[in-house]
Amino acid sequence: MRTGSMLEPPSASMLANFAPGFGQRVLLTVDTEEEFDWRAPFRREGHGLSHVAAIPRFQSFCEAIGARPVYLVAWPIATNPAAVEIIGDAVRRGTAEVGMQLHPWVNPPFEEELSHHNSFPGNLPPALEAAKFTVLRDRVEEAFGLSPLIYRAGRYGLGPHTAGLLRAAGIRIDTSVRSLFDYSEIGGPDYTCHPQSPYWVDDACQLLELPLTTVQWGLLRNLGTGLQRLGQRIPRAMGVMARLSLLERIALTPEGVSAEEALRGIDIALDSGLPVLVLSLHSPSLAPGHTPYVATQADVEMLYQWLSVVYADLARRKVQSCTVADIIAATGG
């Protein structure tokens, strides 16, 4: 049986079919992780978790707008009693889900050198990637009383051995692929040519890839990936094309993307027939000063306003929230 490496785009035959009654849905994913300086070298220690106190507000807000967030927890979160209690309460009430996110630099065992290259889990030696993954999975099972079914590699860092690791662990959905983004210059994967639509990683249809939703908008968007690659090689070219409404890359996230841009992206994603819109944000953005996107309390309020506007638009279009279990069932799992 073939299990893809996940680093290459799939063939068209691997695109997943969803049950007719599924329609078009939305999934809100949260990279639930420690606070650290995104511009500084990676460190084992020195991270914070003060934003955990802001998660109850976020969870209550999500319940009010009908969103059921998927908390993709990293090791520092999974080992923090307060975070486990807050997230675990929502999971027990059926208003949230929990999955895994592997940050190698803070996830034992610590055998690798700290570096940009090793911050992508898939770049680690296979045995070490597996060891870190297994320790995290076991901790999530112990903390939340369930076996996680969804995974995101930290820094979107899949590797040639990740697919086999996930299948062996019973992971049913990976959501590490960030279509239209290329991290190869800093040692990570290139997802420029990966599709937006969910697809099977393996011939047995046991591991589904659920890419984060990113679309291209503008007068030249039909020229797609080729033009984007060219624009990225020319300083400021992508910014100029976006300002001229020629080509713009829109990720469905409140971090660095305006609500107006997101609504344009939703238009394109729905018109293209995408079955699941995958939204994302980082949990430290729920409090000021922990990510480049949220410096002040006013920025926090703007994040909530973004979610309000986006979910109101989705409700108007009758796009409902879904769960990991819904996706598995709709794809024949």
PDB file of N, CA and C in Angstrom, residues 88-140:
ATOM      1  N   GLY A  88     -10.229  21.149  28.429  1.00  0.00           N
ATOM      2  CA  GLY A  88     -10.903  19.888  28.714  1.00  0.00           C
ATOM      3  C   GLY A  88     -12.366  20.076  29.044  1.00  0.00           C
ATOM      4  N   ASP A  89     -12.704  21.141  29.738  1.00  0.00           N
ATOM      5  CA  ASP A  89     -14.111  21.417  30.053  1.00  0.00           C
ATOM      6  C   ASP A  89     -14.922  21.617  28.779  1.00  0.00           C
ATOM      7  N   ALA A  90     -14.381  22.380  27.832  1.00  0.00           N
ATOM      8  CA  ALA A  90     -15.093  22.611  26.564  1.00  0.00           C
ATOM      9  C   ALA A  90     -15.214  21.318  25.769  1.00  0.00           C
ATOM     10  N   VAL A  91     -14.160  20.495  25.789  1.00  0.00           N
ATOM     11  CA  VAL A  91     -14.194  19.217  25.077  1.00  0.00           C
ATOM     12  C   VAL A  91     -15.263  18.304  25.683  1.00  0.00           C
ATOM     13  N   ARG A  92     -15.320  18.248  27.011  1.00  0.00           N
ATOM     14  CA  ARG A  92     -16.313  17.402  27.673  1.00  0.00           C
ATOM     15  C   ARG A  92     -17.735  17.863  27.388  1.00  0.00           C
ATOM     16  N   ARG A  93     -17.927  19.154  27.218  1.00  0.00           N
ATOM     17  CA  ARG A  93     -19.257  19.685  26.914  1.00  0.00           C
ATOM     18  C   ARG A  93     -19.608  19.592  25.429  1.00  0.00           C
ATOM     19  N   GLY A  94     -18.673  19.139  24.615  1.00  0.00           N
ATOM     20  CA  GLY A  94     -18.932  18.998  23.190  1.00  0.00           C
ATOM     21  C   GLY A  94     -18.913  20.295  22.423  1.00  0.00           C
ATOM     22  N   THR A  95     -18.281  21.337  22.989  1.00  0.00           N
ATOM     23  CA  THR A  95     -18.231  22.640  22.327  1.00  0.00           C
ATOM     24  C   THR A  95     -16.848  22.953  21.767  1.00  0.00           C
ATOM     25  N   ALA A  96     -15.926  22.000  21.852  1.00  0.00           N
ATOM     26  CA  ALA A  96     -14.584  22.167  21.294  1.00  0.00           C
ATOM     27  C   ALA A  96     -13.982  20.778  21.098  1.00  0.00           C
ATOM     28  N   GLU A  97     -12.888  20.739  20.347  1.00  0.00           N
ATOM     29  CA  GLU A  97     -12.156  19.496  20.134  1.00  0.00           C
ATOM     30  C   GLU A  97     -10.680  19.746  20.405  1.00  0.00           C
ATOM     31  N   VAL A  98      -9.946  18.667  20.594  1.00  0.00           N
ATOM     32  CA  VAL A  98      -8.522  18.796  20.860  1.00  0.00           C
ATOM     33  C   VAL A  98      -7.744  17.890  19.923  1.00  0.00           C
ATOM     34  N   GLY A  99      -6.641  18.405  19.430  1.00  0.00           N
ATOM     35  CA  GLY A  99      -5.714  17.658  18.602  1.00  0.00           C
ATOM     36  C   GLY A  99      -4.300  17.972  19.036  1.00  0.00           C
ATOM     37  N   MET A 100      -3.334  17.706  18.156  1.00  0.00           N
ATOM     38  CA  MET A 100      -1.923  17.838  18.510  1.00  0.00           C
ATOM     39  C   MET A 100      -1.201  18.789  17.575  1.00  0.00           C
ATOM     40  N   GLN A 101      -0.198  19.472  18.129  1.00  0.00           N
ATOM     41  CA  GLN A 101       0.733  20.265  17.335  1.00  0.00           C
ATOM     42  C   GLN A 101       2.129  20.071  17.937  1.00  0.00           C
ATOM     43  N   LEU A 102       3.075  19.651  17.117  1.00  0.00           N
ATOM     44  CA  LEU A 102       4.412  19.323  17.614  1.00  0.00           C
ATOM     45  C   LEU A 102       5.384  20.482  17.384  1.00  0.00           C
ATOM     46  N   HIS A 103       5.840  21.093  18.493  1.00  0.00           N
ATOM     47  CA  HIS A 103       6.920  22.079  18.486  1.00  0.00           C
ATOM     48  C   HIS A 103       8.173  21.376  18.998  1.00  0.00           C
ATOM     49  N   PRO A 104       9.075  20.958  18.137  1.00  0.00           N
ATOM     50  CA  PRO A 104      10.209  20.142  18.582  1.00  0.00           C
ATOM     51  C   PRO A 104      11.068  20.792  19.649  1.00  0.00           C
ATOM     52  N   TRP A 105      11.229  22.111  19.594  1.00  0.00           N
ATOM     53  CA  TRP A 105      12.176  22.765  20.487  1.00  0.00           C
ATOM     54  C   TRP A 105      11.722  22.760  21.944  1.00  0.00           C
ATOM     55  N   VAL A 106      10.428  22.535  22.214  1.00  0.00           N
ATOM     56  CA  VAL A 106       9.958  22.477  23.607  1.00  0.00           C
ATOM     57  C   VAL A 106       9.342  21.120  23.939  1.00  0.00           C
ATOM     58  N   ASN A 107       9.435  20.176  23.032  1.00  0.00           N
ATOM     59  CA  ASN A 107       8.801  18.861  23.187  1.00  0.00           C
ATOM     60  C   ASN A 107       9.877  17.795  23.379  1.00  0.00           C
ATOM     61  N   PRO A 108       9.910  17.124  24.538  1.00  0.00           N
ATOM     62  CA  PRO A 108      10.909  16.061  24.734  1.00  0.00           C
ATOM     63  C   PRO A 108      10.633  14.869  23.812  1.00  0.00           C
ATOM     64  N   PRO A 109      11.650  14.020  23.629  1.00  0.00           N
ATOM     65  CA  PRO A 109      13.021  14.086  24.176  1.00  0.00           C
ATOM     66  C   PRO A 109      13.873  15.114  23.440  1.00  0.00           C
ATOM     67  N   PHE A 110      14.817  15.709  24.151  1.00  0.00           N
ATOM     68  CA  PHE A 110      15.646  16.768  23.600  1.00  0.00           C
ATOM     69  C   PHE A 110      16.996  16.206  23.183  1.00  0.00           C
ATOM     70  N   GLU A 111      17.090  15.784  21.951  1.00  0.00           N
ATOM     71  CA  GLU A 111      18.325  15.196  21.443  1.00  0.00           C
ATOM     72  C   GLU A 111      18.924  15.998  20.288  1.00  0.00           C
ATOM     73  N   GLU A 112      18.115  16.870  19.677  1.00  0.00           N
ATOM     74  CA  GLU A 112      18.573  17.594  18.503  1.00  0.00           C
ATOM     75  C   GLU A 112      19.181  18.947  18.873  1.00  0.00           C
ATOM     76  N   GLU A 113      20.004  19.456  17.979  1.00  0.00           N
ATOM     77  CA  GLU A 113      20.518  20.821  18.118  1.00  0.00           C
ATOM     78  C   GLU A 113      19.395  21.797  17.819  1.00  0.00           C
ATOM     79  N   LEU A 114      19.337  22.893  18.568  1.00  0.00           N
ATOM     80  CA  LEU A 114      18.351  23.922  18.296  1.00  0.00           C
ATOM     81  C   LEU A 114      18.761  24.700  17.053  1.00  0.00           C
ATOM     82  N   SER A 115      17.873  24.737  16.060  1.00  0.00           N
ATOM     83  CA  SER A 115      18.163  25.446  14.815  1.00  0.00           C
ATOM     84  C   SER A 115      16.869  25.643  14.052  1.00  0.00           C
ATOM     85  N   HIS A 116      16.902  26.521  13.054  1.00  0.00           N
ATOM     86  CA  HIS A 116      15.731  26.701  12.188  1.00  0.00           C
ATOM     87  C   HIS A 116      15.379  25.385  11.516  1.00  0.00           C
ATOM     88  N   HIS A 117      16.400  24.691  11.010  1.00  0.00           N
ATOM     89  CA  HIS A 117      16.161  23.439  10.298  1.00  0.00           C
ATOM     90  C   HIS A 117      15.427  22.442  11.184  1.00  0.00           C
ATOM     91  N   ASN A 118      15.846  22.323  12.430  1.00  0.00           N
ATOM     92  CA  ASN A 118      15.251  21.339  13.330  1.00  0.00           C
ATOM     93  C   ASN A 118      13.956  21.814  13.966  1.00  0.00           C
ATOM     94  N   SER A 119      13.561  23.055  13.712  1.00  0.00           N
ATOM     95  CA  SER A 119      12.269  23.522  14.224  1.00  0.00           C
ATOM     96  C   SER A 119      11.111  22.969  13.411  1.00  0.00           C
ATOM     97  N   PHE A 120      11.395  22.452  12.200  1.00  0.00           N
ATOM     98  CA  PHE A 120      10.392  21.774  11.385  1.00  0.00           C
ATOM     99  C   PHE A 120      10.425  20.286  11.769  1.00  0.00           C
ATOM    100  N   PRO A 121       9.366  19.751  12.379  1.00  0.00           N
ATOM    101  CA  PRO A 121       9.434  18.370  12.880  1.00  0.00           C
ATOM    102  C   PRO A 121       9.839  17.348  11.835  1.00  0.00           C
ATOM    103  N   GLY A 122       9.387  17.537  10.600  1.00  0.00           N
ATOM    104  CA  GLY A 122       9.687  16.578   9.552  1.00  0.00           C
ATOM    105  C   GLY A 122      11.132  16.540   9.134  1.00  0.00           C
ATOM    106  N   ASN A 123      11.932  17.518   9.567  1.00  0.00           N
ATOM    107  CA  ASN A 123      13.368  17.520   9.263  1.00  0.00           C
ATOM    108  C   ASN A 123      14.172  16.682  10.252  1.00  0.00           C
ATOM    109  N   LEU A 124      13.551  16.289  11.342  1.00  0.00           N
ATOM    110  CA  LEU A 124      14.271  15.517  12.350  1.00  0.00           C
ATOM    111  C   LEU A 124      14.528  14.094  11.857  1.00  0.00           C
ATOM    112  N   PRO A 125      15.528  13.413  12.414  1.00  0.00           N
ATOM    113  CA  PRO A 125      15.679  11.976  12.123  1.00  0.00           C
ATOM    114  C   PRO A 125      14.372  11.258  12.440  1.00  0.00           C
ATOM    115  N   PRO A 126      13.974  10.287  11.614  1.00  0.00           N
ATOM    116  CA  PRO A 126      12.669   9.636  11.794  1.00  0.00           C
ATOM    117  C   PRO A 126      12.414   9.140  13.207  1.00  0.00           C
ATOM    118  N   ALA A 127      13.409   8.549  13.833  1.00  0.00           N
ATOM    119  CA  ALA A 127      13.209   8.010  15.179  1.00  0.00           C
ATOM    120  C   ALA A 127      12.935   9.118  16.189  1.00  0.00           C
ATOM    121  N   LEU A 128      13.574  10.276  16.007  1.00  0.00           N
ATOM    122  CA  LEU A 128      13.373  11.382  16.940  1.00  0.00           C
ATOM    123  C   LEU A 128      12.026  12.052  16.701  1.00  0.00           C
ATOM    124  N   GLU A 129      11.649  12.235  15.441  1.00  0.00           N
ATOM    125  CA  GLU A 129      10.319  12.766  15.151  1.00  0.00           C
ATOM    126  C   GLU A 129       9.255  11.870  15.789  1.00  0.00           C
ATOM    127  N   ALA A 130       9.415  10.561  15.637  1.00  0.00           N
ATOM    128  CA  ALA A 130       8.459   9.606  16.199  1.00  0.00           C
ATOM    129  C   ALA A 130       8.444   9.659  17.726  1.00  0.00           C
ATOM    130  N   ALA A 131       9.622   9.790  18.328  1.00  0.00           N
ATOM    131  CA  ALA A 131       9.696   9.815  19.792  1.00  0.00           C
ATOM    132  C   ALA A 131       8.998  11.050  20.358  1.00  0.00           C
ATOM    133  N   LYS A 132       9.247  12.200  19.756  1.00  0.00           N
ATOM    134  CA  LYS A 132       8.599  13.428  20.210  1.00  0.00           C
ATOM    135  C   LYS A 132       7.084  13.351  19.998  1.00  0.00           C
ATOM    136  N   PHE A 133       6.685  12.863  18.839  1.00  0.00           N
ATOM    137  CA  PHE A 133       5.265  12.731  18.535  1.00  0.00           C
ATOM    138  C   PHE A 133       4.587  11.806  19.551  1.00  0.00           C
ATOM    139  N   THR A 134       5.204  10.683  19.837  1.00  0.00           N
ATOM    140  CA  THR A 134       4.594   9.693  20.724  1.00  0.00           C
ATOM    141  C   THR A 134       4.451  10.224  22.142  1.00  0.00           C
ATOM    142  N   VAL A 135       5.459  10.932  22.629  1.00  0.00           N
ATOM    143  CA  VAL A 135       5.380  11.524  23.967  1.00  0.00           C
ATOM    144  C   VAL A 135       4.228  12.524  24.029  1.00  0.00           C
ATOM    145  N   LEU A 136       4.080  13.340  22.989  1.00  0.00           N
ATOM    146  CA  LEU A 136       2.999  14.320  22.959  1.00  0.00           C
ATOM    147  C   LEU A 136       1.640  13.638  22.877  1.00  0.00           C
ATOM    148  N   ARG A 137       1.517  12.649  21.995  1.00  0.00           N
ATOM    149  CA  ARG A 137       0.237  11.938  21.871  1.00  0.00           C
ATOM    150  C   ARG A 137      -0.167  11.306  23.193  1.00  0.00           C
ATOM    151  N   ASP A 138       0.785  10.647  23.862  1.00  0.00           N
ATOM    152  CA  ASP A 138       0.477  10.001  25.131  1.00  0.00           C
ATOM    153  C   ASP A 138       0.045  11.024  26.175  1.00  0.00           C
ATOM    154  N   ARG A 139       0.684  12.180  26.166  1.00  0.00           N
ATOM    155  CA  ARG A 139       0.319  13.220  27.125  1.00  0.00           C
ATOM    156  C   ARG A 139      -1.082  13.763  26.839  1.00  0.00           C
ATOM    157  N   VAL A 140      -1.408  13.960  25.571  1.00  0.00           N
ATOM    158  CA  VAL A 140      -2.746  14.453  25.213  1.00  0.00           C
ATOM    159  C   VAL A 140      -3.805  13.438  25.635  1.00  0.00           C
TER     160      VAL A 140
END
